[in-house]
């Protein structure tokens, strides 16, 4: 093999190694950070397995949720959930369209679907093809805090409060 060809072959295998290590990157890229907030005054949850947000529109839950969000989620989803310059999706959008459904039953179903999706996504995180886009929060965030955060991101006014 000529010198140039050997050099080329070495370069190719270096690139191959780099690619392989990128593909096998460990799953826990960003460790989830538990928020330091006082959630003791949140209303008790009557039905722990209930699938809808029990705190919707509760002003105290919105305040606690905002603080927890800014500590744990804002690094990726934007301060005060303003995702305009953030790498992750805008969480305020998740059920915005439900607000435009005029029929009360359908509106309720739309919000329930969005609540179920929100809670399970936060608990399980987002891991695709072995790459962690978002860490799982199960065991780090209580159900109370997940619903408080959900109440904050869906509060009318969102980032302006
Ligand atoms: C390390 C960055 C990171 C952190 C921290 C993070 N997320 Fe995410 N999150 C993402 C990314 C990236 C996505 C989109 C993943 C995808 O769809 O592949 C996402 C998606 C989501 C989704 C689904 C959004 C949709 O439109 O489908 C929800 C809900 C969510 N995150 C909630 C949260 C909450 C609540 C927190 C804080 C407790 C949080 N995330 C913290 C990166 C993060």
CSV table of C-alpha atoms and ligand atoms in Angstrom, one decimal:
chain,number,residue,atom,x,y,z
A,1,UNK,CA,0.0,0.0,0.0
A,2,UNK,CA,1.3,3.5,-0.8
A,3,UNK,CA,1.9,6.0,2.0
A,4,UNK,CA,-1.0,8.1,0.7
A,5,UNK,CA,-3.4,5.1,0.7
A,6,UNK,CA,-2.3,4.0,4.1
A,7,UNK,CA,-3.0,7.5,5.4
A,8,UNK,CA,-6.4,7.5,3.8
A,9,UNK,CA,-7.2,4.1,5.3
A,10,UNK,CA,-6.2,5.3,8.8
A,11,UNK,CA,-8.4,8.3,8.4
A,12,UNK,CA,-11.3,6.2,7.3
A,13,UNK,CA,-11.0,3.9,10.3
A,14,UNK,CA,-10.7,6.9,12.6
A,15,UNK,CA,-14.0,8.3,11.2
A,16,UNK,CA,-15.5,4.8,11.6
A,17,UNK,CA,-14.5,4.7,15.2
A,18,UNK,CA,-15.9,8.2,15.8
A,19,UNK,CA,-19.2,7.3,14.2
A,20,UNK,CA,-19.4,4.0,16.2
A,21,UNK,CA,-18.8,5.8,19.5
A,22,UNK,CA,-21.4,8.5,18.7
A,23,UNK,CA,-24.0,5.8,17.9
A,24,UNK,CA,-23.2,3.9,21.1
A,25,UNK,CA,-23.2,7.0,23.3
A,26,UNK,CA,-24.4,6.2,26.8
A,27,UNK,CA,-28.1,6.7,27.4
A,28,UNK,CA,-27.8,9.0,30.3
A,29,UNK,CA,-26.5,12.2,28.6
A,30,UNK,CA,-28.2,14.8,30.8
A,31,UNK,CA,-29.0,13.5,34.4
A,32,UNK,CA,-32.4,14.7,35.5
A,33,UNK,CA,-32.2,17.4,38.1
A,34,UNK,CA,-34.7,17.2,41.0
A,35,UNK,CA,-36.2,20.7,41.7
A,36,UNK,CA,-35.8,22.2,45.1
A,37,UNK,CA,-39.4,23.4,45.7
A,38,UNK,CA,-41.9,23.2,48.5
A,39,UNK,CA,-44.8,21.2,47.2
A,40,UNK,CA,-46.3,20.4,50.7
A,41,UNK,CA,-49.2,22.8,50.3
A,42,UNK,CA,-50.4,21.4,47.0
A,43,UNK,CA,-53.9,19.9,47.3
A,44,UNK,CA,-54.0,16.2,48.1
A,45,UNK,CA,-54.6,14.1,45.0
A,46,UNK,CA,-57.8,12.2,45.5
A,47,UNK,CA,-57.3,9.6,42.8
A,48,UNK,CA,-53.6,8.8,42.4
A,49,UNK,CA,-54.1,6.8,39.2
A,50,UNK,CA,-56.6,9.3,37.9
A,51,UNK,CA,-55.4,10.3,34.5
A,52,UNK,CA,-56.4,14.0,34.3
A,53,UNK,CA,-54.6,16.9,35.8
A,54,UNK,CA,-56.3,17.5,39.2
A,55,UNK,CA,-54.7,21.0,39.6
A,56,UNK,CA,-55.8,22.6,36.3
A,57,UNK,CA,-56.2,26.4,36.9
A,58,UNK,CA,-55.1,26.1,40.6
A,59,UNK,CA,-53.0,29.3,41.2
A,60,UNK,CA,-50.8,27.7,43.9
A,61,UNK,CA,-50.1,24.7,41.7
A,62,UNK,CA,-49.2,27.1,38.8
A,63,UNK,CA,-46.7,29.0,41.0
A,64,UNK,CA,-45.1,25.8,42.3
A,65,UNK,CA,-45.1,24.3,38.8
A,66,UNK,CA,-43.4,27.3,37.4
A,67,UNK,CA,-40.6,27.1,39.9
A,68,UNK,CA,-40.1,23.4,39.4
A,69,UNK,CA,-40.2,23.9,35.6
A,70,UNK,CA,-37.6,26.6,35.6
A,71,UNK,CA,-35.2,24.4,37.7
A,72,UNK,CA,-35.7,21.0,36.0
A,73,UNK,CA,-37.1,21.6,32.5
A,74,UNK,CA,-36.1,25.1,31.3
A,75,UNK,CA,-32.5,24.1,30.4
A,76,UNK,CA,-34.1,22.3,27.4
A,77,UNK,CA,-37.6,23.6,27.1
A,78,UNK,CA,-36.9,27.4,27.7
A,79,UNK,CA,-37.2,29.7,30.7
A,80,UNK,CA,-40.9,30.0,31.6
A,81,UNK,CA,-41.6,27.5,28.9
A,82,UNK,CA,-40.7,30.0,26.2
A,83,UNK,CA,-39.2,27.5,23.7
A,84,UNK,CA,-38.6,30.0,20.9
A,85,UNK,CA,-34.8,29.6,21.3
A,86,UNK,CA,-34.7,26.2,22.8
A,87,UNK,CA,-33.8,22.8,21.4
A,88,UNK,CA,-36.8,21.0,22.8
A,89,UNK,CA,-40.5,21.3,21.9
A,90,UNK,CA,-42.8,24.1,23.2
A,91,UNK,CA,-44.8,22.4,26.0
A,92,UNK,CA,-47.4,25.2,25.9
A,93,UNK,CA,-48.6,23.9,22.6
A,94,UNK,CA,-49.5,20.4,23.8
A,95,UNK,CA,-53.2,21.0,24.4
A,96,UNK,CA,-53.7,24.5,23.1
A,97,UNK,CA,-56.0,23.1,20.3
A,98,UNK,CA,-58.3,21.6,23.0
A,99,UNK,CA,-59.2,25.1,24.1
A,100,UNK,CA,-60.8,25.6,20.7
A,101,UNK,CA,-63.1,22.6,20.9
A,102,UNK,CA,-66.6,24.0,21.6
A,103,UNK,CA,-68.2,20.7,22.6
A,104,UNK,CA,-67.6,20.2,26.4
A,105,UNK,CA,-67.4,16.4,26.2
A,106,UNK,CA,-64.9,16.4,23.3
A,107,UNK,CA,-62.9,19.2,24.9
A,108,UNK,CA,-62.7,17.1,28.1
A,109,UNK,CA,-61.5,14.0,26.1
A,110,UNK,CA,-58.9,16.1,24.3
A,111,UNK,CA,-57.5,17.4,27.6
A,112,UNK,CA,-57.5,13.9,29.1
A,113,UNK,CA,-55.5,12.6,26.1
A,114,UNK,CA,-53.0,15.4,26.5
A,115,UNK,CA,-52.8,14.9,30.3
A,116,UNK,CA,-52.1,11.1,29.8
A,117,UNK,CA,-49.5,11.9,27.2
A,118,UNK,CA,-47.8,14.6,29.3
A,119,UNK,CA,-47.6,12.5,32.5
A,120,UNK,CA,-46.3,9.3,30.8
A,121,UNK,CA,-43.8,11.2,28.6
A,122,UNK,CA,-42.4,13.0,31.7
A,123,UNK,CA,-42.2,9.7,33.7
A,124,UNK,CA,-40.6,7.6,30.9
A,125,UNK,CA,-38.6,10.3,29.1
A,126,UNK,CA,-37.9,10.3,25.4
A,127,UNK,CA,-35.5,7.6,24.3
A,128,UNK,CA,-35.4,6.8,20.6
A,129,UNK,CA,-33.1,4.1,19.0
A,130,UNK,CA,-31.1,4.1,22.3
A,131,UNK,CA,-30.5,7.8,22.2
A,132,UNK,CA,-31.8,9.8,25.1
A,133,UNK,CA,-33.6,13.0,24.0
A,134,UNK,CA,-35.1,13.5,27.4
A,135,UNK,CA,-34.3,11.7,30.7
A,136,UNK,CA,-37.1,9.8,32.5
A,137,UNK,CA,-38.4,11.6,35.6
A,138,UNK,CA,-40.1,8.7,37.3
A,139,UNK,CA,-38.9,8.5,40.9
A,140,UNK,CA,-37.5,12.1,40.7
A,141,UNK,CA,-40.7,14.1,40.3
A,142,UNK,CA,-43.7,13.2,42.3
A,143,UNK,CA,-47.1,12.9,40.6
A,144,UNK,CA,-48.0,16.2,42.4
A,145,UNK,CA,-45.1,18.0,40.8
A,146,UNK,CA,-45.7,16.6,37.4
A,147,UNK,CA,-49.3,18.0,37.5
A,148,UNK,CA,-48.1,21.3,39.0
A,149,UNK,CA,-45.7,21.7,36.0
A,150,UNK,CA,-48.5,20.7,33.6
A,151,UNK,CA,-50.8,23.3,35.2
A,152,UNK,CA,-48.1,25.9,34.7
A,153,UNK,CA,-47.4,25.2,31.1
A,154,UNK,CA,-51.0,25.1,30.2
A,155,UNK,CA,-52.0,28.3,32.1
A,156,UNK,CA,-53.3,31.0,29.9
A,157,UNK,CA,-50.6,33.6,29.5
A,158,UNK,CA,-47.9,30.9,29.8
A,159,UNK,CA,-44.5,32.6,29.8
A,160,UNK,CA,-45.8,36.1,30.7
A,161,UNK,CA,-46.8,35.2,34.3
B,1,LIG,C1,-32.1,17.3,28.5
B,1,LIG,C2,-33.1,18.1,27.9
B,1,LIG,C3,-34.5,18.0,28.4
B,1,LIG,C4,-34.9,18.2,29.7
B,1,LIG,C5,-34.1,18.6,30.9
B,1,LIG,C6,-36.4,18.0,29.7
B,1,LIG,N1,-36.8,17.7,28.4
B,1,LIG,FE1,-38.7,17.3,27.8
B,1,LIG,N2,-38.0,16.9,25.9
B,1,LIG,C7,-36.7,17.1,25.5
B,1,LIG,C8,-36.7,16.8,24.1
B,1,LIG,C9,-35.4,16.9,23.2
B,1,LIG,C10,-38.0,16.4,23.7
B,1,LIG,C11,-38.4,16.0,22.3
B,1,LIG,C12,-38.0,14.6,22.2
B,1,LIG,C13,-38.5,13.9,21.0
B,1,LIG,O1,-39.7,14.0,20.6
B,1,LIG,O2,-37.7,13.1,20.4
B,1,LIG,C14,-38.8,16.5,24.9
B,1,LIG,C15,-40.1,16.2,24.9
B,1,LIG,C16,-41.0,16.5,26.0
B,1,LIG,C17,-42.4,16.3,26.0
B,1,LIG,C18,-43.2,15.8,24.8
B,1,LIG,C19,-43.5,17.1,24.0
B,1,LIG,C20,-44.2,16.9,22.7
B,1,LIG,O3,-44.6,17.9,22.1
B,1,LIG,O4,-44.5,15.8,22.3
B,1,LIG,C21,-42.9,16.6,27.2
B,1,LIG,C22,-44.3,16.5,27.7
B,1,LIG,C23,-41.7,17.0,28.0
B,1,LIG,N3,-40.6,16.9,27.2
B,1,LIG,C24,-41.8,17.5,29.3
B,1,LIG,C25,-40.7,17.8,30.1
B,1,LIG,C26,-40.7,18.3,31.5
B,1,LIG,C27,-42.0,18.5,32.2
B,1,LIG,C28,-39.4,18.4,31.9
B,1,LIG,C29,-39.0,18.8,33.2
B,1,LIG,C30,-39.4,18.0,34.3
B,1,LIG,C31,-38.6,18.1,30.7
B,1,LIG,N4,-39.3,17.8,29.7
B,1,LIG,C32,-37.2,18.2,30.8
B,1,LIG,C33,-35.6,17.4,26.3
B,1,LIG,C34,-35.7,17.7,27.6
